[in-house]
PDB file of C-alpha atoms and ligand atoms in Angstrom:
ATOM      1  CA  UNK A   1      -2.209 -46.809  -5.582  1.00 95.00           C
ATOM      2  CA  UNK A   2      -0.796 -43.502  -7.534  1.00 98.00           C
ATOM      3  CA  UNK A   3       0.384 -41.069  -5.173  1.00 98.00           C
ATOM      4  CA  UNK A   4       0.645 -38.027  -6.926  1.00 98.00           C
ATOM      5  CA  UNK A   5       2.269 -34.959  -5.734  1.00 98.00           C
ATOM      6  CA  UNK A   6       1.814 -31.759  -7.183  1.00 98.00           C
ATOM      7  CA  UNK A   7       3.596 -28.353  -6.546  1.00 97.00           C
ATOM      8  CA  UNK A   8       0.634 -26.336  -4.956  1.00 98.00           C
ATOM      9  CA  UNK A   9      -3.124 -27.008  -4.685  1.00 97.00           C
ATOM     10  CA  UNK A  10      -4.050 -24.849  -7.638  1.00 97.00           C
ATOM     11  CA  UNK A  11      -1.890 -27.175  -9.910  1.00 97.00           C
ATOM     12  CA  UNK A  12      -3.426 -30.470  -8.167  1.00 98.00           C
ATOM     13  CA  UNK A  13      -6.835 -29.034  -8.350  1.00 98.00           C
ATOM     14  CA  UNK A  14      -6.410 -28.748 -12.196  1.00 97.00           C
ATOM     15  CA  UNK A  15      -5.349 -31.960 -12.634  1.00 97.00           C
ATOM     16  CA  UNK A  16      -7.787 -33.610 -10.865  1.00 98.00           C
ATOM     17  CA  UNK A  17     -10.946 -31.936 -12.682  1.00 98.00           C
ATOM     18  CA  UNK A  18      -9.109 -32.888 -15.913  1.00 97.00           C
ATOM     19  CA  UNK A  19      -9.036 -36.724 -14.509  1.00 97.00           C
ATOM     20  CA  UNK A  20     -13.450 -36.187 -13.481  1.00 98.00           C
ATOM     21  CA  UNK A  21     -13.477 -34.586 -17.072  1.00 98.00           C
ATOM     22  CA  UNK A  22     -12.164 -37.727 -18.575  1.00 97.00           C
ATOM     23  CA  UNK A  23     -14.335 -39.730 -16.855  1.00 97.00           C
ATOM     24  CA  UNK A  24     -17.546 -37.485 -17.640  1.00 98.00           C
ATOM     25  CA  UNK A  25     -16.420 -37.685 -21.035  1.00 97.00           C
ATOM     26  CA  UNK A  26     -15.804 -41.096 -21.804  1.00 96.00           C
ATOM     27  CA  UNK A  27     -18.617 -41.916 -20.066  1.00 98.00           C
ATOM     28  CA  UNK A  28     -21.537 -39.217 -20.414  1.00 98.00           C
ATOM     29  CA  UNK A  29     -23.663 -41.248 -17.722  1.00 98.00           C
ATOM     30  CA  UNK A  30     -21.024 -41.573 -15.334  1.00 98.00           C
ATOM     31  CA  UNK A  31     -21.768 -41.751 -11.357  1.00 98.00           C
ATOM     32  CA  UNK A  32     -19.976 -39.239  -9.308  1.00 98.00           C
ATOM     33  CA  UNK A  33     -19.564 -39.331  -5.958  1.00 98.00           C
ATOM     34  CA  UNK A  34     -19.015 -35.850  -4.591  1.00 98.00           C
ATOM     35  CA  UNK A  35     -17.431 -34.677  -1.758  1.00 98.00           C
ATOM     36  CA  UNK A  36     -17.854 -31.497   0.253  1.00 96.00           C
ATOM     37  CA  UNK A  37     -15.407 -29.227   2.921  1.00 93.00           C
ATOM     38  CA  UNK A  38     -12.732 -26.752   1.512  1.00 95.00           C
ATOM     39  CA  UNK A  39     -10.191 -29.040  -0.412  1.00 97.00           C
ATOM     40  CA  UNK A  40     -12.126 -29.833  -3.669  1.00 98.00           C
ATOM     41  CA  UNK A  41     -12.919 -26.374  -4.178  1.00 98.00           C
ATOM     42  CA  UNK A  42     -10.954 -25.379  -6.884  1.00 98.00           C
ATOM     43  CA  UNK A  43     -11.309 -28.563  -8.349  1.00 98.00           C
ATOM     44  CA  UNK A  44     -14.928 -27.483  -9.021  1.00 98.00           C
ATOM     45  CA  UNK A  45     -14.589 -24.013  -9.830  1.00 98.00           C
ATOM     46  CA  UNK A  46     -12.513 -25.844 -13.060  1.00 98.00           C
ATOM     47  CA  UNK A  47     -14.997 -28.200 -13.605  1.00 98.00           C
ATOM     48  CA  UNK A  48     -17.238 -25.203 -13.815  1.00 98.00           C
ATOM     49  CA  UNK A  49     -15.398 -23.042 -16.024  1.00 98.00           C
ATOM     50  CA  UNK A  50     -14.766 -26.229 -18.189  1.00 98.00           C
ATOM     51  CA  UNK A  51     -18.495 -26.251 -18.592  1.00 98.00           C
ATOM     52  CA  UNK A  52     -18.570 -22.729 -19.378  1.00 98.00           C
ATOM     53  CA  UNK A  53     -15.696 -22.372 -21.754  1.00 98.00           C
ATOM     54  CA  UNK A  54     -15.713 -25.907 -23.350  1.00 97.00           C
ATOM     55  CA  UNK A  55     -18.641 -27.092 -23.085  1.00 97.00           C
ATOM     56  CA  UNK A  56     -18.135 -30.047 -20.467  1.00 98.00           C
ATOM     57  CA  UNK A  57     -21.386 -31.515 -20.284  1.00 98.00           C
ATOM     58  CA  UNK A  58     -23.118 -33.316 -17.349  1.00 98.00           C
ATOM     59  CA  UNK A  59     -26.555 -33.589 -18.774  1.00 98.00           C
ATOM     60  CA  UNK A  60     -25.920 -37.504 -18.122  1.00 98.00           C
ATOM     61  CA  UNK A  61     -24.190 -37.507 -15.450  1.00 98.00           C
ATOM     62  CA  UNK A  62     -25.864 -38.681 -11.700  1.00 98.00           C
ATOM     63  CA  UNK A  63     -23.622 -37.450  -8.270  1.00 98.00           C
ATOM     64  CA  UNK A  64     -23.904 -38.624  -4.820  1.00 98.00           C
ATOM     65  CA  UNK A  65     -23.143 -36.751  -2.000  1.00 98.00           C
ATOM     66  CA  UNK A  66     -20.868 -38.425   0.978  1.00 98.00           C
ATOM     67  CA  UNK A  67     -22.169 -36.744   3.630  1.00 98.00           C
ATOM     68  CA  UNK A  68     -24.678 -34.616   5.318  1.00 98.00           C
ATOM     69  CA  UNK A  69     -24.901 -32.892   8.687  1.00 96.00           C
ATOM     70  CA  UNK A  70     -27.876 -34.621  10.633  1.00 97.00           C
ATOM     71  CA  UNK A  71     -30.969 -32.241  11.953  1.00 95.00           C
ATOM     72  CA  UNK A  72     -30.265 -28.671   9.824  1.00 92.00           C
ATOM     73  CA  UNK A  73     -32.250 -27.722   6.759  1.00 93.00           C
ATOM     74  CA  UNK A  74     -30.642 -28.374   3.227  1.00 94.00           C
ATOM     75  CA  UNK A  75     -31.322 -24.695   3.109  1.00 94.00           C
ATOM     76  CA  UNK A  76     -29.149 -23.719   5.999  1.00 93.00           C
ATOM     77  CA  UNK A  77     -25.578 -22.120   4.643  1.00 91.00           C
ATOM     78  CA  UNK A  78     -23.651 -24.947   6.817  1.00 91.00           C
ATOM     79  CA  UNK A  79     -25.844 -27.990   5.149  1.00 95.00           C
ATOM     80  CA  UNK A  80     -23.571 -30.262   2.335  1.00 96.00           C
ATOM     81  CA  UNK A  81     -26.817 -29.468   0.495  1.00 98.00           C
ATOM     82  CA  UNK A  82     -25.992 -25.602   0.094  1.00 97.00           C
ATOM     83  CA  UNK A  83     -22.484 -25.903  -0.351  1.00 96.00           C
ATOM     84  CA  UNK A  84     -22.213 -28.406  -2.659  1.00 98.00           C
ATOM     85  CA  UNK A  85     -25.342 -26.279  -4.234  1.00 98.00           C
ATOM     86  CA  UNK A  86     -23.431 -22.940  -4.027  1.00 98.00           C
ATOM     87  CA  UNK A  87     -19.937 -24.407  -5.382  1.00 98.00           C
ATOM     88  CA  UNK A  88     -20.650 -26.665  -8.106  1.00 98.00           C
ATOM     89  CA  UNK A  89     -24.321 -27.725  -8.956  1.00 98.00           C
ATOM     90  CA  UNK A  90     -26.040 -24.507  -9.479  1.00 98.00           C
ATOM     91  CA  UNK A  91     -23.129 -23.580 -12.083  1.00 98.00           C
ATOM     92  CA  UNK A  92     -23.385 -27.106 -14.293  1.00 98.00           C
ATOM     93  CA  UNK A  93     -26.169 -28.907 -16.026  1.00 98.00           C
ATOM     94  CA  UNK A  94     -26.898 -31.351 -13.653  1.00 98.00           C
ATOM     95  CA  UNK A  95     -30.318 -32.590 -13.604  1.00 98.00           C
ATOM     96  CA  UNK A  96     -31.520 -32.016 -10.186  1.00 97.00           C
ATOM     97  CA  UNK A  97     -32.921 -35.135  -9.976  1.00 97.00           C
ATOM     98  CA  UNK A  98     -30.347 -36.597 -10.745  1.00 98.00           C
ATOM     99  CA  UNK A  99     -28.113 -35.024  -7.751  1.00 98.00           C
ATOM    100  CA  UNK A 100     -28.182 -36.990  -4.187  1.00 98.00           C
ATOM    101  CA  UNK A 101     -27.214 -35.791  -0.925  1.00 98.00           C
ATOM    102  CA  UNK A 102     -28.570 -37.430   2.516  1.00 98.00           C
ATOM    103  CA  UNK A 103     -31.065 -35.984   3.780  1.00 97.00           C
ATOM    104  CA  UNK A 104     -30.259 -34.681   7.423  1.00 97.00           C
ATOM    105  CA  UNK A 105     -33.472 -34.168   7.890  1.00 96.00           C
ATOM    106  CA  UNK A 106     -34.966 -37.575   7.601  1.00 97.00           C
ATOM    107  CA  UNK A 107     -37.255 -38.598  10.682  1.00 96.00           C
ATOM    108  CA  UNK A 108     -36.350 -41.961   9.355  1.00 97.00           C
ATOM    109  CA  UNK A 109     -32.405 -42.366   9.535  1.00 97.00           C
ATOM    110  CA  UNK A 110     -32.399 -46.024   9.135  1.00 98.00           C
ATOM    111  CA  UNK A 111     -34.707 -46.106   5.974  1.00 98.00           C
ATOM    112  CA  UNK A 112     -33.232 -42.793   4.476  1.00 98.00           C
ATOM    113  CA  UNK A 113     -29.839 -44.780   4.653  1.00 98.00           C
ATOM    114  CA  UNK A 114     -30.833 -48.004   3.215  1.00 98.00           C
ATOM    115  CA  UNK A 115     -32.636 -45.749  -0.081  1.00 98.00           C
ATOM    116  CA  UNK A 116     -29.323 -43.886  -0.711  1.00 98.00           C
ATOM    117  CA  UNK A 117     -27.340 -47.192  -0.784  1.00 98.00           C
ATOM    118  CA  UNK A 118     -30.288 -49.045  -3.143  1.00 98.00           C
ATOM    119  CA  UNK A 119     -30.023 -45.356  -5.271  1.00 98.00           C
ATOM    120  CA  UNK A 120     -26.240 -45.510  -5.472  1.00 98.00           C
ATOM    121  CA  UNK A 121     -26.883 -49.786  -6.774  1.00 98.00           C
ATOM    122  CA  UNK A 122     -29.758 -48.817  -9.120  1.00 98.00           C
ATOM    123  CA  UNK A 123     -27.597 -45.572 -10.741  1.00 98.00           C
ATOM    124  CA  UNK A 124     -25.182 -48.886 -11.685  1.00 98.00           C
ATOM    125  CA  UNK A 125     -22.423 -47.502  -8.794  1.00 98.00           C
ATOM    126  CA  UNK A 126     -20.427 -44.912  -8.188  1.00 98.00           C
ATOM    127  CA  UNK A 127     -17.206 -44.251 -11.138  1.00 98.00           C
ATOM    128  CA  UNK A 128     -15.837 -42.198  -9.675  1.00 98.00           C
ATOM    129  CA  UNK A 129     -15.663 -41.082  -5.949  1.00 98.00           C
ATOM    130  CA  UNK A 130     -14.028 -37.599  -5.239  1.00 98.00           C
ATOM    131  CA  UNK A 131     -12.391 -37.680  -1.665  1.00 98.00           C
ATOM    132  CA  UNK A 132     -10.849 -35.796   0.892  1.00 98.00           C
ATOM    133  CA  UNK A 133      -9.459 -36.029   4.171  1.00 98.00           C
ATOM    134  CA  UNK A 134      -9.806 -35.007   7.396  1.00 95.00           C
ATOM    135  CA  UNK A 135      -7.124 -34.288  10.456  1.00 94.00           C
ATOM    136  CA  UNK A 136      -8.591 -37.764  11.824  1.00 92.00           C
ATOM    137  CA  UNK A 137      -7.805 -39.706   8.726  1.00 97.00           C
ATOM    138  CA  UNK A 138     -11.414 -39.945   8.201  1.00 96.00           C
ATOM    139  CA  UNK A 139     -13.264 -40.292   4.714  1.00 98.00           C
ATOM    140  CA  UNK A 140     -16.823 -39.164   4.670  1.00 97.00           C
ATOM    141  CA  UNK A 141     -17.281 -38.479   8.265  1.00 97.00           C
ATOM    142  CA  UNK A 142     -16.431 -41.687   8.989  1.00 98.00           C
ATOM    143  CA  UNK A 143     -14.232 -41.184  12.338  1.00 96.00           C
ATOM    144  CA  UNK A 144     -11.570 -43.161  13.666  1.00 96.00           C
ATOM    145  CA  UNK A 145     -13.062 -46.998  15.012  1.00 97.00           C
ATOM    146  CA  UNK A 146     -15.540 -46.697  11.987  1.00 97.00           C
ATOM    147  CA  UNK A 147     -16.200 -49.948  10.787  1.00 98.00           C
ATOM    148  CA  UNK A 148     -14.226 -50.684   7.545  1.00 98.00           C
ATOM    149  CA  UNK A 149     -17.041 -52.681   6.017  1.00 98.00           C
ATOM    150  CA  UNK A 150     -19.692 -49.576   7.181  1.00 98.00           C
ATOM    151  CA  UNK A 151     -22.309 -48.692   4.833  1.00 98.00           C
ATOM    152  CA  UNK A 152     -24.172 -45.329   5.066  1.00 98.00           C
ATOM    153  CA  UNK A 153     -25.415 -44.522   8.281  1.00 98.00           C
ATOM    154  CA  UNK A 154     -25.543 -42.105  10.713  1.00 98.00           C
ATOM    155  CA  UNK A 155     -22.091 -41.181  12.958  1.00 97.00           C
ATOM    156  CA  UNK A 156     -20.985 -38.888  15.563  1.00 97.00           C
ATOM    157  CA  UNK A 157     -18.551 -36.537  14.823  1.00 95.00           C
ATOM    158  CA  UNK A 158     -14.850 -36.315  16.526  1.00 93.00           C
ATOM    159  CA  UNK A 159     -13.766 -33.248  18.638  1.00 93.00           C
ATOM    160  CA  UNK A 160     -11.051 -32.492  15.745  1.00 91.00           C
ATOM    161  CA  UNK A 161     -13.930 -32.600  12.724  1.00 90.00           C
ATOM    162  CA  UNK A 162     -15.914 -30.533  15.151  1.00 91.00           C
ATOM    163  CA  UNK A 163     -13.289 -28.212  15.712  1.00 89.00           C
ATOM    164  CA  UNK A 164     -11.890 -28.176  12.238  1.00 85.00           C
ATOM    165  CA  UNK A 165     -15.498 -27.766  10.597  1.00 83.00           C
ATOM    166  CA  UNK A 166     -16.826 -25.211  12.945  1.00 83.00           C
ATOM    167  CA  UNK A 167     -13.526 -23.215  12.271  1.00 79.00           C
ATOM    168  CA  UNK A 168     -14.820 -23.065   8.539  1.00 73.00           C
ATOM    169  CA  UNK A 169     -18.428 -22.160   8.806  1.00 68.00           C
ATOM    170  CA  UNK A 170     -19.153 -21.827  12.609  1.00 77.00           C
ATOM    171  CA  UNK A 171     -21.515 -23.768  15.074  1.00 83.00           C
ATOM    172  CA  UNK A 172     -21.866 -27.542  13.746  1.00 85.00           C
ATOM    173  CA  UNK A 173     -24.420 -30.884  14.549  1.00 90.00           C
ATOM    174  CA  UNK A 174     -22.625 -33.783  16.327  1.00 93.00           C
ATOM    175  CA  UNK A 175     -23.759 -35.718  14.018  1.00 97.00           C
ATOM    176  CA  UNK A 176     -24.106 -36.778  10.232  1.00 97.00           C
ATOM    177  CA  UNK A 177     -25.490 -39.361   8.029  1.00 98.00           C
ATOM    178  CA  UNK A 178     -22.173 -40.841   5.991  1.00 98.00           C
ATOM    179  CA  UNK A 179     -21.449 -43.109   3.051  1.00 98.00           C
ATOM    180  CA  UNK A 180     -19.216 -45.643   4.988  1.00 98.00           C
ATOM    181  CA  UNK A 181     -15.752 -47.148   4.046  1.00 98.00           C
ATOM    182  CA  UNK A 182     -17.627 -50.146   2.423  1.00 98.00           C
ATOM    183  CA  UNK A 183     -19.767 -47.962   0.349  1.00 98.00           C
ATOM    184  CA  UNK A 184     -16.478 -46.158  -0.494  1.00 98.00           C
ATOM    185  CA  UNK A 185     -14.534 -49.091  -1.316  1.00 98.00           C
ATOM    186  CA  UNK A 186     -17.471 -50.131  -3.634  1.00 98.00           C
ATOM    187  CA  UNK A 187     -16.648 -46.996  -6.251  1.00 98.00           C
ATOM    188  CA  UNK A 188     -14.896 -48.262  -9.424  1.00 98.00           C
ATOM    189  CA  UNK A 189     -12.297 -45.430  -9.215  1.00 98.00           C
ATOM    190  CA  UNK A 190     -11.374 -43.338  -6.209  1.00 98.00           C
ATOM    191  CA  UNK A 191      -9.409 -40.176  -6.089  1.00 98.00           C
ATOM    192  CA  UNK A 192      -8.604 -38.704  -2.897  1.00 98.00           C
ATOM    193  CA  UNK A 193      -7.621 -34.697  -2.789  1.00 98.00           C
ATOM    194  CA  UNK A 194      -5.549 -33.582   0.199  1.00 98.00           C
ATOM    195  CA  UNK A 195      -3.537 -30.341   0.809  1.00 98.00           C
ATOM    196  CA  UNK A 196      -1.792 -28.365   3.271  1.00 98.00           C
ATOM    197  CA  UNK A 197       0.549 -29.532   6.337  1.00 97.00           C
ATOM    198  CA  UNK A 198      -2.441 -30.080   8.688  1.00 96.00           C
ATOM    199  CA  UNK A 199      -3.083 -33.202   6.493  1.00 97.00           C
ATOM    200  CA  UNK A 200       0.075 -34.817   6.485  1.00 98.00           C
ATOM    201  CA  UNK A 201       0.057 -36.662   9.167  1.00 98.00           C
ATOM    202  CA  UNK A 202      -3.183 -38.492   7.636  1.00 98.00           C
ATOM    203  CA  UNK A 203      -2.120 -38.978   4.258  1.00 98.00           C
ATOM    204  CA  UNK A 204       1.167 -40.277   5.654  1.00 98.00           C
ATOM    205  CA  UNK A 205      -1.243 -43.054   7.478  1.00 98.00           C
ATOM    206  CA  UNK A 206      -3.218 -43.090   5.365  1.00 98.00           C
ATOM    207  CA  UNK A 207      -1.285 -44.247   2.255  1.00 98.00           C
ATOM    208  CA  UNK A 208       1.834 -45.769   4.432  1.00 98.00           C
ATOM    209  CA  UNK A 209       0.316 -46.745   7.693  1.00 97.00           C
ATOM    210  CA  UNK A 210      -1.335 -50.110   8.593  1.00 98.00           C
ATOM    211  CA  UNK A 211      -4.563 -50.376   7.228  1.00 98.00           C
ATOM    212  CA  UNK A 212      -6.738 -50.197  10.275  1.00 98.00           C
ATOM    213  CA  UNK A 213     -10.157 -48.350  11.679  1.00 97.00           C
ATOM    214  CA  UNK A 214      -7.575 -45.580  13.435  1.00 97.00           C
ATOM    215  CA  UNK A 215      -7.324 -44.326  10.301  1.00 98.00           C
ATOM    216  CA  UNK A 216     -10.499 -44.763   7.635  1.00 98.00           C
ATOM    217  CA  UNK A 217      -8.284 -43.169   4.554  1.00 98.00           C
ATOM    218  CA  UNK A 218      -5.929 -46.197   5.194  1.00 98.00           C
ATOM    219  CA  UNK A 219      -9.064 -48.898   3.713  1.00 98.00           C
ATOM    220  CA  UNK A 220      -8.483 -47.216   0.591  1.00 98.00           C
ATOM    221  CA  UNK A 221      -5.049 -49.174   0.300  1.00 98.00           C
ATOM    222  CA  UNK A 222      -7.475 -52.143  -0.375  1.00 98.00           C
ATOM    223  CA  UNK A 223      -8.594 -50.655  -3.336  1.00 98.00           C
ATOM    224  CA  UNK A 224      -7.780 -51.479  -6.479  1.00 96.00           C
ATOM    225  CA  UNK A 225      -7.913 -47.989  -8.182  1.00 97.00           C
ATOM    226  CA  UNK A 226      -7.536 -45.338  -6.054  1.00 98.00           C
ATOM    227  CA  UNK A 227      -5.269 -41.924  -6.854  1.00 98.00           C
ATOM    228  CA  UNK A 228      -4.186 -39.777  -4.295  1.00 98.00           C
ATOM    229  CA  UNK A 229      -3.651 -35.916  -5.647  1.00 98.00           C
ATOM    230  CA  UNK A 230      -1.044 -34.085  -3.168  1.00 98.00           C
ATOM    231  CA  UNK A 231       0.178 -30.659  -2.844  1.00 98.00           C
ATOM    232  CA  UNK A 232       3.852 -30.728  -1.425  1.00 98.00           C
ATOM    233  CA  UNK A 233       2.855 -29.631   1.809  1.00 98.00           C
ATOM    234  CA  UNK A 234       0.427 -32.682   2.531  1.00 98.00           C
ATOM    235  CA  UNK A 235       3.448 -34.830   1.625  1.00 98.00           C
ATOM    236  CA  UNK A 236       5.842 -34.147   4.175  1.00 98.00           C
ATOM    237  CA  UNK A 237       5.551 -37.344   5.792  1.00 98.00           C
ATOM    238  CA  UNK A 238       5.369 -39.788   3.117  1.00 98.00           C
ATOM    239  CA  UNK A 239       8.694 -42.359   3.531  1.00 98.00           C
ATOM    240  CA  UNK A 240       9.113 -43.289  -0.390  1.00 98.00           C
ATOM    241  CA  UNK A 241       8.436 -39.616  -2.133  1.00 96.00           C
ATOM    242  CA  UNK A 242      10.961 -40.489  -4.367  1.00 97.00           C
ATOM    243  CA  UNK A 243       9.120 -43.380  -5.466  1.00 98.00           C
ATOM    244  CA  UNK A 244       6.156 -41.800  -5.756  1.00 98.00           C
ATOM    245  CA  UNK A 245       7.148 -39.580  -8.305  1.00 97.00           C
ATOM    246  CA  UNK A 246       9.600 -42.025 -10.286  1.00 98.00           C
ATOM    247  CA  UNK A 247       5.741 -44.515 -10.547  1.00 97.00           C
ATOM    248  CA  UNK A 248       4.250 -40.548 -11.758  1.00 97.00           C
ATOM    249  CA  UNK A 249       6.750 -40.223 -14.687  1.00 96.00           C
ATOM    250  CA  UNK A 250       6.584 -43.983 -16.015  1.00 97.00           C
ATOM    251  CA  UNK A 251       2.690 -43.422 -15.637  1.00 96.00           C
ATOM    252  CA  UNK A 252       2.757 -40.319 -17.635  1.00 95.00           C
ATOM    253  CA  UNK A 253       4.819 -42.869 -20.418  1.00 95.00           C
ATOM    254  CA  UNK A 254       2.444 -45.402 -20.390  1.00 95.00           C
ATOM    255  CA  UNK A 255      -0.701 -44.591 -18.871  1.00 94.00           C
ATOM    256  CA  UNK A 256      -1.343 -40.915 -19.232  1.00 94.00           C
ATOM    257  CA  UNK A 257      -4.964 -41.080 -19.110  1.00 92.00           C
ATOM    258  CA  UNK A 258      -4.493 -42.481 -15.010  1.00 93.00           C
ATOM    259  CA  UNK A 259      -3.200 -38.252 -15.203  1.00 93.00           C
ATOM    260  CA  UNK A 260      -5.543 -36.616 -16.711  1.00 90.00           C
ATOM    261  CA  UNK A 261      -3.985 -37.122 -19.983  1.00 76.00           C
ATOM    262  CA  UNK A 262      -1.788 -34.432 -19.041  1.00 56.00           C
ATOM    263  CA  UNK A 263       2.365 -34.325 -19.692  1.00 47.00           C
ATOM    264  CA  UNK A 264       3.258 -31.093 -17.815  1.00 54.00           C
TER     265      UNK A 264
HETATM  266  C1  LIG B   1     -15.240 -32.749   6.184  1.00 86.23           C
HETATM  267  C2  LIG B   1     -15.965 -33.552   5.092  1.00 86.23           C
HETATM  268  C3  LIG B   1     -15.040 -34.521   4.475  1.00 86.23           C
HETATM  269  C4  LIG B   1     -13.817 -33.719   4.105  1.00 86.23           C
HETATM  270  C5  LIG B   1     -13.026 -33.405   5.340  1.00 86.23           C
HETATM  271  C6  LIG B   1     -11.897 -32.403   5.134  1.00 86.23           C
HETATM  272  O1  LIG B   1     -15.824 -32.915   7.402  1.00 86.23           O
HETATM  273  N1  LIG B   1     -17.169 -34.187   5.494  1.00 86.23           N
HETATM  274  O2  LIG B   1     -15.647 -35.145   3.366  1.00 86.23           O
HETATM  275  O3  LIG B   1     -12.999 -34.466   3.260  1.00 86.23           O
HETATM  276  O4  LIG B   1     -13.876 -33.042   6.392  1.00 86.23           O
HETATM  277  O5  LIG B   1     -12.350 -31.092   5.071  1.00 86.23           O
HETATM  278  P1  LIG B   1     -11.489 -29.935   4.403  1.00 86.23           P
HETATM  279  O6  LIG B   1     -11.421 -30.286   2.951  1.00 86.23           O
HETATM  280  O7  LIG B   1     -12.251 -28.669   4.634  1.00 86.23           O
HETATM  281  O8  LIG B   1     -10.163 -29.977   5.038  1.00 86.23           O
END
């Protein structure tokens, strides 16, 4: 694990769209597992003006959506579909095709959820799988007691996630079809985005904490590459900081690229 703590969000964000440019770029047909709510954000808005400015290309590249909310249109403005549409896919060369998100709409859940786990095999896996978390600790939607092995399938949401989503964009399903922590785990790299005190708590579990179904995020410690990208405020509650950051600056020595390639 690389816990990596960053001033403020807007310096975080940066460095994690350099680390999903790197991959793009060393590998032009690259998987990428997408993730939707507020956090990644800015992350994608520099993707997108890497696109536009340097010519970041993603004519190769294949994404997978985590989640979906189950039984509104992908047209409605709350859908994954439309925000992951609005903030990132409509502004890079994507092939449509090419871009997967569950579809809430399926009269089918079972089936639906078995094709986007043999689509995510047959695009070779996911490289890289952007994450965030939630208040719960959850990944995906995948809410505390979630089976760690879970595959996608279709889960009711938490009071909190209710709460905390309809805060964001109003009136919410109880339910969504999810990757689960097994599909997750599968992803060759993982890089988890969290910011703000609300989150601190679950990153604090999440990366310290026993790994156990109270907290999804904490299955990630099984996993063999995964980078968590903090702003200070998200790691309040972290016990070895200090470590943390001493691991950054010997990384930066002799692993940049884990960084983004950056130095700063
Ligand atoms: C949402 C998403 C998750 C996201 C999390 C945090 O419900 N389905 O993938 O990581 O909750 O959301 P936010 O980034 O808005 O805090």
């Amino acid at each position: 694990m690389l816990v990596i703590i960053r001033p403020n969000k807007e310096v975080a964000s940066i460095q994690a769209a350099k680390i999903v440019a790197d991959q793009v770029r060393r590998k032009p047909n690259s998987a990428l597992g997408l993730s939707t709510g507020t956090t990644p954000l800015a992350t994608y808005a520099e993707l997108v003006r890497m696109h536009r400015d340097e010519g970041l290309d993603f004519s190769g590249v294949t994404t997978f959506n985590l989640d979906e909310y189950y039984g509104i249109s992908r047209e409605h403005p709350r859908s994954f579909y439309s925000q992951i549409h609005k903030n990132f896919l409509d502004h890079v060369n994507i092939r449509p095709d090419r871009a997967h998100i569950p579809n809430g709409e399926s009269k089918a859940i079972a089936k639906t959820c078995a094709e986007y786990e043999d689509a995510i095999r047959a695009a070779g896996g996911i490289d890289l799988q952007i994450l965030g978390i939630g208040r719960t600790g959850h990944i995906g939607l995948n809410e505390p007691t979630s089976s760690l092995a879970s595959r996608t399938r279709l889960k009711t949401l938490s009071d909190e996630t209710i709460n905390d989503n309809s805060k964001i964009s109003g009136d919410i399903p109880q339910v969504a079809i999810t990757m689960g922590i097994g599909t997750n785990l599968e992803a060759k790299k993982i890089l988890l985005l969290a910011f703000g005190e609300a989150k601190a708590k679950a990153v604090a579990k999440a990366i310290e904490g026993p790994i156990s179904s109270s907290c999804s995020a904490s299955a990630l410690q099984m996993h063999r590459d995964v980078r968590f990208i903090l702003d200070e405020e998200a790691a309040t509650e972290l016990r070895h900081r200090s470590y943390y950051d001493r691991v950054v600056e010997q990384t930066k020595r002799y692993a940049p690229e884990l960084l983004g390639g950056t130095n700063d």
